[in-house]
PDB file of C-alpha atoms in Angstrom:
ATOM      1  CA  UNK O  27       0.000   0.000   0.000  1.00 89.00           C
ATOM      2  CA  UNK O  28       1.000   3.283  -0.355  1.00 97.00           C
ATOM      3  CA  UNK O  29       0.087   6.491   0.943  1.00 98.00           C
ATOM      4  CA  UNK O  30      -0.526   9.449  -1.595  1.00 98.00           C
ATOM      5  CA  UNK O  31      -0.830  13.180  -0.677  1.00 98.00           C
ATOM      6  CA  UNK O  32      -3.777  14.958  -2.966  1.00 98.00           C
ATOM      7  CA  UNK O  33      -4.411  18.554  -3.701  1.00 98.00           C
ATOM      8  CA  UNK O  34      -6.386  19.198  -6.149  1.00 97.00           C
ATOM      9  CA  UNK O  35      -9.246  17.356  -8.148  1.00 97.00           C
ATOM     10  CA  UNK O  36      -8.496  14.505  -6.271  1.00 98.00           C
ATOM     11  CA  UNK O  37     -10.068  15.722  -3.466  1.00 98.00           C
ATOM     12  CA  UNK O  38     -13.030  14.452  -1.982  1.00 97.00           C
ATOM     13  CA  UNK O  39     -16.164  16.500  -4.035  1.00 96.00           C
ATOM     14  CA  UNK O  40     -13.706  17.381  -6.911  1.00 96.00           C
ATOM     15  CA  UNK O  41     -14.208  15.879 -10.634  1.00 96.00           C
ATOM     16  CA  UNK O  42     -11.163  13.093 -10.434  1.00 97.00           C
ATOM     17  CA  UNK O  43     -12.072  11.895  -6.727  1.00 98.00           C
ATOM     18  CA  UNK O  44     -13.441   9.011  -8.029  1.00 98.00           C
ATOM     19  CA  UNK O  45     -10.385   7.215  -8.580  1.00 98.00           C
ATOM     20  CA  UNK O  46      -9.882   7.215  -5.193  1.00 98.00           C
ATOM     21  CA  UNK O  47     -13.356   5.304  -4.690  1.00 94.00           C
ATOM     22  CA  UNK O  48     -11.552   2.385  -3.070  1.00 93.00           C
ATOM     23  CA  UNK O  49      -9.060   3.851  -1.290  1.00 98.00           C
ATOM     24  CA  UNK O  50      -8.973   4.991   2.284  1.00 98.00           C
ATOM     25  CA  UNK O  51      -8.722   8.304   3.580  1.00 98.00           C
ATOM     26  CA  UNK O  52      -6.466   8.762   6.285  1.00 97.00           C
ATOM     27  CA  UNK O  53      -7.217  12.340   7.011  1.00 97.00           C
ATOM     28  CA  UNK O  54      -5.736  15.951   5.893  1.00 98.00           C
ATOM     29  CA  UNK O  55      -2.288  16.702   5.925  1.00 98.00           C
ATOM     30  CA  UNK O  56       0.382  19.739   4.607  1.00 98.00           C
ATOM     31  CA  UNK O  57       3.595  19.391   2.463  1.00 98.00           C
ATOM     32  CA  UNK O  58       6.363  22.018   2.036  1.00 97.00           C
ATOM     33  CA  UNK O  59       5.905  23.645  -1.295  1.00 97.00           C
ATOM     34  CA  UNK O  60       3.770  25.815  -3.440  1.00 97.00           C
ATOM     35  CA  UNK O  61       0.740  25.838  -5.414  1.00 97.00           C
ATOM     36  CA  UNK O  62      -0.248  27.370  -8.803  1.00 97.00           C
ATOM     37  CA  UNK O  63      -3.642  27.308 -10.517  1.00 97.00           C
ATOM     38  CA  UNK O  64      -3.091  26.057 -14.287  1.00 95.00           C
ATOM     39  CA  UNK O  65      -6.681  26.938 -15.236  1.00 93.00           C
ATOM     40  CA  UNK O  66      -8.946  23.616 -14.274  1.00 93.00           C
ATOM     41  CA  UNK O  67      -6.295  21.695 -12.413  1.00 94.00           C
ATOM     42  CA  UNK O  68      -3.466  23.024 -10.217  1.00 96.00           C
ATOM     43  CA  UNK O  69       0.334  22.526 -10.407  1.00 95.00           C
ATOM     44  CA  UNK O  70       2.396  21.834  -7.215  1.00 96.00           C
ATOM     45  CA  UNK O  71       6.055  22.687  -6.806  1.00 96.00           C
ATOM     46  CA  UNK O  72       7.427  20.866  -3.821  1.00 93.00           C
ATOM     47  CA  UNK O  73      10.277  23.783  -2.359  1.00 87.00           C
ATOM     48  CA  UNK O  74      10.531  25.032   1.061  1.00 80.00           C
ATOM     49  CA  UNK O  75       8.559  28.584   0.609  1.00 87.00           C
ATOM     50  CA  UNK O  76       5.375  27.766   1.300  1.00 95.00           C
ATOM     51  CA  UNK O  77       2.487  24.962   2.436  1.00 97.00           C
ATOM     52  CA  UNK O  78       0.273  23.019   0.122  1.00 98.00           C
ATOM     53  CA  UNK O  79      -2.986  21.788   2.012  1.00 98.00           C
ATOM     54  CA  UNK O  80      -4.627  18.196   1.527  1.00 98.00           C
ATOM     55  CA  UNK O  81      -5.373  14.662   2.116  1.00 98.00           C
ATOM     56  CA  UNK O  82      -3.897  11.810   2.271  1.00 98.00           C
ATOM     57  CA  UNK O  83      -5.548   8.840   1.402  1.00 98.00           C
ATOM     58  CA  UNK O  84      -4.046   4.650   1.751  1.00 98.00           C
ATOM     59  CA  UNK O  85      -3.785   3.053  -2.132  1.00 98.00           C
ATOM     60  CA  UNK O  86      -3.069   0.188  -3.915  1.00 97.00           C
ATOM     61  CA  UNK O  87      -0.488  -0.944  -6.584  1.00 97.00           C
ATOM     62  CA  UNK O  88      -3.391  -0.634  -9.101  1.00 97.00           C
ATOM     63  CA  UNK O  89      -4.623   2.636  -7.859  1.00 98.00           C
ATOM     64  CA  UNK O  90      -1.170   4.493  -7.687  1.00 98.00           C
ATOM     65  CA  UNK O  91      -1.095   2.890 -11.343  1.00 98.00           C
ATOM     66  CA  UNK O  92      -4.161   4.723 -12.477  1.00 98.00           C
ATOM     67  CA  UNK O  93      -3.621   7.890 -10.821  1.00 98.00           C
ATOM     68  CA  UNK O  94       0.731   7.709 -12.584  1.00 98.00           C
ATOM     69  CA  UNK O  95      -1.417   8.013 -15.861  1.00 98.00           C
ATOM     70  CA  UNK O  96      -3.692  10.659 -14.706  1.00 97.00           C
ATOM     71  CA  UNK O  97      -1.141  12.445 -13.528  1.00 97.00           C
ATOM     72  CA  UNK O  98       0.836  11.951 -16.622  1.00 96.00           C
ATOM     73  CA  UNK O  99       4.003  10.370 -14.780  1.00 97.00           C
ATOM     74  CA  UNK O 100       6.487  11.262 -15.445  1.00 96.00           C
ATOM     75  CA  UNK O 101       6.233  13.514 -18.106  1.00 94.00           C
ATOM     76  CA  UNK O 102       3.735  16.209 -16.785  1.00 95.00           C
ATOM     77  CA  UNK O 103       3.726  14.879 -13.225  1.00 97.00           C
ATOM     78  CA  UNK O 104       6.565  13.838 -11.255  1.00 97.00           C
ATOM     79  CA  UNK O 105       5.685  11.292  -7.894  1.00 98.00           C
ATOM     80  CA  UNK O 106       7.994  12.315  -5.342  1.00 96.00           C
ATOM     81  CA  UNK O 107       8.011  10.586  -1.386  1.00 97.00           C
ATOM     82  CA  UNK O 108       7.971  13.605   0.666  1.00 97.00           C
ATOM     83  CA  UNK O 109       7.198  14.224   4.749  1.00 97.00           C
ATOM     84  CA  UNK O 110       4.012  15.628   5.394  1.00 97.00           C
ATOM     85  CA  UNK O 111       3.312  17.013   9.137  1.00 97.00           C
ATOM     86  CA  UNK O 112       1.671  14.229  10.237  1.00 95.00           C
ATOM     87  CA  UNK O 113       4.873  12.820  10.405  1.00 95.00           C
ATOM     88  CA  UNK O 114       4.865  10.442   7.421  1.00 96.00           C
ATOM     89  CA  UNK O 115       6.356  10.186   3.829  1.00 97.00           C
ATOM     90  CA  UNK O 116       3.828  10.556   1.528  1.00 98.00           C
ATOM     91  CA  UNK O 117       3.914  10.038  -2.339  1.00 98.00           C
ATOM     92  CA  UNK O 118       2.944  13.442  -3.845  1.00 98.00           C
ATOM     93  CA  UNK O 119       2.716  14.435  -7.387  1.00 98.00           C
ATOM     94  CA  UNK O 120       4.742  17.799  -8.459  1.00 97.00           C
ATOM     95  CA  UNK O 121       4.429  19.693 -11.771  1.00 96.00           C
ATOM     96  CA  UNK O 122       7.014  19.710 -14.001  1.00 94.00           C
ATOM     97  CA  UNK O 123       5.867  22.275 -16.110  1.00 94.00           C
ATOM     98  CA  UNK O 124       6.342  26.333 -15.752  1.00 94.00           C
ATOM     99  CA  UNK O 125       4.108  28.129 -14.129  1.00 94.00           C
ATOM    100  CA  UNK O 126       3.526  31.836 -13.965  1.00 95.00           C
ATOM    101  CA  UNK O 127       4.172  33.702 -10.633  1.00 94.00           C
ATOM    102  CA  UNK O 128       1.162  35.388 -10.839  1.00 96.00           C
ATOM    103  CA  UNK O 129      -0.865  32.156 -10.712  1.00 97.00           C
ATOM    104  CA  UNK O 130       0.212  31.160  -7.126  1.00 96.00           C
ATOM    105  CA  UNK O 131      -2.381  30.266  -4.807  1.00 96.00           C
ATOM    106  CA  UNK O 132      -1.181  31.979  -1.805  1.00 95.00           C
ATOM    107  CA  UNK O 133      -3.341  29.962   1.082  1.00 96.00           C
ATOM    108  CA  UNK O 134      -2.347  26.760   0.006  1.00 96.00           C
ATOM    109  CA  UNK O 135      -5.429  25.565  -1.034  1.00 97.00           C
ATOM    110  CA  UNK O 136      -7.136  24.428  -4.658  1.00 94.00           C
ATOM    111  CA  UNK O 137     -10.683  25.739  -4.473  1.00 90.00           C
TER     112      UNK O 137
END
């Protein structure tokens, strides 16, 4: 099993949650970094300035599959294991893209 940190459509009541249907949620977490808005999706970057709110949810082989080709790993998306503050290393996915400054989501969260 392994544990993956979500922060956007993922989310519980967001479009792409439902690949997460079997999976349990283990509760809402932080990671260091910071988080852009690329229109209908947002882009993480996983850096020390800032904190990116979510949750962490408990999948499975087949799952993390599934959400690698969502997330376009590794060409779009790049799965990282990073420490959350709950204490654990959680797999997180980080864009690999540019984004523009102006785009940052300054509380952390995707709305």
């Amino acid at each position: 099993m392994n544990r993956v940190f979500v922060y956007g459509t993922l989310k519980k009541d967001f479009g792409n949650h439902y690949f997460l249907k079997d999976s349990e949620f283990l509760g809402h977490a932080e990671v260091k970094g910071t988080i852009y808005s690329l229109g209908h999706f947002p882009g993480a970057k996983l850096d020390e300035e800032g904190i990116i709110k979510g949750e962490i949810y408990e999948v499975n082989k087949e799952t993390l599959e599934r959400l690698d080709r969502l997330e376009g790993h590794p060409r779009l998306y790049l799965r990282t294991k990073v420490p959350c503050n709950l204490g654990i290393m959680v797999e997180a996915y980080h864009y690999s893209g540019r984004v523009d400054p102006k785009s940052l989501i300054e509380s952390g969260v995707w709305k």
